[in-house]
Coordinates of N, CA and C in Angstrom, one line a residue:
H1 N -13.9 -4.1 0.5 CA -15.3 -4.2 0.8 C -15.6 -3.8 2.2
H2 N -14.8 -4.3 3.1 CA -15.0 -4.0 4.5 C -14.8 -2.5 4.8
W3 N -13.8 -1.9 4.2 CA -13.6 -0.4 4.4 C -14.9 0.3 3.9
R4 N -15.4 -0.1 2.8 CA -16.6 0.6 2.2 C -17.8 0.4 3.1
L5 N -18.0 -0.8 3.6 CA -19.2 -1.1 4.5 C -19.1 -0.3 5.7
L6 N -17.9 -0.2 6.4 CA -17.8 0.5 7.6 C -18.0 2.0 7.4
L7 N -17.3 2.5 6.4 CA -17.4 4.0 6.1 C -18.8 4.4 5.7
E8 N -19.5 3.6 4.9 CA -20.8 4.0 4.6 C -21.7 4.0 5.9
G9 N -21.5 3.1 6.8 CA -22.2 3.0 8.0 C -21.9 4.3 8.9
F10 N -20.6 4.7 9.0 CA -20.3 5.8 9.8 C -20.9 7.1 9.2
L11 N -20.8 7.2 7.8 CA -21.4 8.4 7.2 C -22.9 8.5 7.3
A12 N -23.5 7.4 7.3 CA -25.0 7.4 7.3 C -25.5 7.5 8.8
G13 N -24.8 7.0 9.7 CA -25.3 6.9 11.1 C -24.7 7.8 12.2
H14 N -23.6 8.4 11.9 CA -22.9 9.1 13.0 C -23.8 10.3 13.6
E15 N -24.5 11.0 12.8 CA -25.3 12.1 13.4 C -26.5 11.5 14.1
R16 N -27.1 10.5 13.6 CA -28.3 9.9 14.3 C -27.9 9.4 15.6
L17 N -26.7 8.9 15.8 CA -26.2 8.4 17.0 C -25.5 9.4 17.9
G18 N -25.5 10.6 17.4 CA -24.9 11.7 18.2 C -23.3 11.7 18.1
G19 N -22.8 11.0 17.1 CA -21.4 10.9 17.0 C -20.8 12.1 16.2
M20 N -19.5 12.2 16.3 CA -18.7 13.2 15.6 C -17.8 12.5 14.6
L21 N -17.8 12.9 13.4 CA -17.0 12.3 12.4 C -15.7 13.1 12.1
V22 N -14.5 12.6 12.4 CA -13.3 13.3 12.3 C -12.4 12.5 11.3
P23 N -12.1 13.0 10.1 CA -11.2 12.2 9.2 C -9.9 12.0 9.9
Y24 N -9.4 10.7 9.8 CA -8.1 10.3 10.3 C -7.0 11.2 9.8
E25 N -7.1 11.5 8.5 CA -6.1 12.3 7.8 C -6.0 13.7 8.4
D26 N -7.1 14.3 8.7 CA -7.1 15.6 9.4 C -6.6 15.5 10.8
L27 N -6.9 14.4 11.5 CA -6.4 14.3 12.8 C -4.8 14.2 12.9
V28 N -4.3 13.4 12.0 CA -2.8 13.2 12.1 C -2.1 14.4 11.4
A29 N -2.7 15.1 10.6 CA -2.1 16.3 9.9 C -2.2 17.5 10.7
G30 N -2.9 17.4 11.9 CA -3.1 18.6 12.7 C -4.2 19.6 12.2
K31 N -5.0 19.1 11.3 CA -6.1 20.0 10.7 C -7.4 19.8 11.4
A32 N -7.5 18.9 12.3 CA -8.8 18.7 13.0 C -8.9 19.7 14.2
D33 N -10.1 20.2 14.4 CA -10.4 21.1 15.5 C -10.5 20.3 16.8
L34 N -9.3 20.1 17.5 CA -9.3 19.3 18.7 C -10.0 19.9 19.8
D35 N -10.2 21.2 19.9 CA -10.9 21.8 20.9 C -12.4 21.4 20.8
S36 N -12.9 21.4 19.6 CA -14.3 20.9 19.4 C -14.5 19.4 19.8
V37 N -13.5 18.6 19.4 CA -13.5 17.2 19.8 C -13.5 17.1 21.3
A38 N -12.6 17.8 22.0 CA -12.5 17.7 23.4 C -13.8 18.2 24.1
T39 N -14.4 19.2 23.6 CA -15.7 19.7 24.1 C -16.7 18.6 23.9
Y40 N -16.8 18.0 22.7 CA -17.8 17.0 22.5 C -17.6 15.8 23.4
L41 N -16.3 15.5 23.7 CA -16.1 14.3 24.6 C -16.1 14.7 26.1
D42 N -16.2 16.0 26.3 CA -16.2 16.5 27.7 C -15.0 16.1 28.5
I43 N -13.8 16.3 27.8 CA -12.6 15.9 28.5 C -11.6 17.1 28.8
G44 N -12.0 18.3 28.5 CA -11.1 19.4 28.8 C -10.1 19.7 27.6
S45 N -9.1 18.9 27.4 CA -8.2 19.1 26.3 C -7.5 17.8 26.0
F46 N -6.8 17.8 24.9 CA -6.0 16.7 24.4 C -4.5 16.9 24.6
D47 N -3.8 15.9 24.9 CA -2.3 15.9 24.8 C -1.9 15.7 23.4
T48 N -1.7 16.7 22.6 CA -1.4 16.6 21.2 C -0.1 15.9 20.9
G49 N 0.7 15.7 21.9 CA 2.0 14.9 21.8 C 1.7 13.5 21.4
V50 N 0.6 12.9 21.8 CA 0.3 11.6 21.4 C 0.1 11.4 19.9
L51 N -0.2 12.5 19.2 CA -0.4 12.4 17.7 C 1.0 12.2 17.0
E52 N 2.1 12.5 17.7 CA 3.4 12.3 17.1 C 3.8 10.9 17.1
N53 N 3.2 10.0 17.9 CA 3.5 8.6 17.9 C 2.7 7.9 16.8
K54 N 3.4 7.5 15.8 CA 2.7 6.8 14.7 C 3.0 5.3 14.7
L55 N 2.1 4.6 15.4 CA 2.2 3.2 15.5 C 2.0 2.5 14.2
G56 N 2.9 1.6 13.9 CA 2.8 0.8 12.7 C 3.3 1.5 11.4
A57 N 3.8 2.7 11.6 CA 4.2 3.5 10.4 C 5.4 2.9 9.8
R58 N 5.5 2.9 8.5 CA 6.6 2.3 7.8 C 7.7 3.4 7.6
G59 N 8.9 3.0 7.7 CA 10.0 3.9 7.5 C 10.2 4.1 6.0
A60 N 10.1 3.1 5.2 CA 10.3 3.2 3.8 C 9.1 3.6 3.0
A61 N 9.2 4.1 1.9 CA 8.1 4.5 1.0 C 7.3 3.3 0.7
K62 N 6.0 3.5 0.6 CA 5.1 2.4 0.2 C 5.3 2.1 -1.3
P63 N 5.3 0.8 -1.6 CA 5.4 0.4 -3.1 C 4.1 0.9 -3.8
R64 N 4.3 1.2 -5.1 CA 3.2 1.7 -5.9 C 2.3 0.5 -6.2
L65 N 1.0 0.8 -6.2 CA 0.0 -0.3 -6.5 C 0.1 -0.6 -8.0
S66 N -0.1 -1.9 -8.2 CA -0.1 -2.4 -9.6 C -1.4 -1.9 -10.3
L67 N -1.5 -2.0 -11.6 CA -2.6 -1.6 -12.3 C -3.8 -2.4 -11.9
R68 N -3.7 -3.7 -11.7 CA -4.7 -4.6 -11.3 C -5.2 -4.2 -9.9
E69 N -4.3 -3.9 -8.9 CA -4.7 -3.5 -7.6 C -5.5 -2.2 -7.6
R70 N -5.1 -1.2 -8.5 CA -5.8 0.0 -8.6 C -7.2 -0.2 -9.2
Y71 N -7.3 -1.1 -10.2 CA -8.6 -1.3 -10.8 C -9.6 -1.9 -9.7
V72 N -9.1 -2.9 -8.9 CA -9.9 -3.5 -7.9 C -10.4 -2.5 -6.9
I73 N -9.5 -1.6 -6.4 CA -9.9 -0.6 -5.5 C -10.9 0.3 -6.1
Q74 N -10.6 0.8 -7.3 CA -11.6 1.7 -8.0 C -12.9 1.0 -8.2
S75 N -13.0 -0.2 -8.5 CA -14.3 -0.9 -8.7 C -15.1 -1.1 -7.5
I76 N -14.4 -1.2 -6.3 CA -15.1 -1.4 -5.0 C -15.4 -0.1 -4.4
A77 N -14.5 0.9 -4.4 CA -14.7 2.1 -3.6 C -14.6 3.4 -4.4
G78 N -14.5 3.3 -5.7 CA -14.2 4.5 -6.5 C -15.1 5.7 -6.2
D79 N -16.4 5.5 -6.3 CA -17.3 6.6 -6.1 C -17.3 7.2 -4.7
L80 N -17.1 6.3 -3.7 CA -17.0 6.8 -2.3 C -15.7 7.5 -2.1
R81 N -14.6 6.9 -2.6 CA -13.3 7.6 -2.6 C -13.3 9.0 -3.2
D82 N -14.0 9.1 -4.3 CA -14.1 10.4 -5.0 C -14.9 11.4 -4.2
R83 N -16.0 10.9 -3.6 CA -16.9 11.8 -2.9 C -16.1 12.3 -1.6
L84 N -15.2 11.5 -1.0 CA -14.5 11.9 0.2 C -13.2 12.6 -0.1
G85 N -12.8 12.7 -1.4 CA -11.6 13.4 -1.8 C -10.4 12.6 -1.7
Y86 N -10.5 11.3 -1.6 CA -9.3 10.5 -1.6 C -8.7 10.4 -3.0
T87 N -7.4 10.4 -3.1 CA -6.7 10.3 -4.4 C -5.8 9.1 -4.4
D88 N -5.1 8.9 -5.5 CA -4.2 7.8 -5.6 C -3.1 8.0 -4.6

């Protein structure tokens, strides 16, 4: 519920507040246009080496969600997940 509330707020208000929306997945995968972000922030450039440090990352594979867990997530965030292209 919290994820959905925050994300809906970001999607609805980032432009009105003059914000830039950069998907986390694009950022860590190196797909985000960091030059545009740096220009927006007026900082010159990024040290892309910091993106190599993944704090809190797990070494082992994540366990698969149970059917119940998947149902709960789908019922809370399904339409928003689908709209943003998130998959299982």
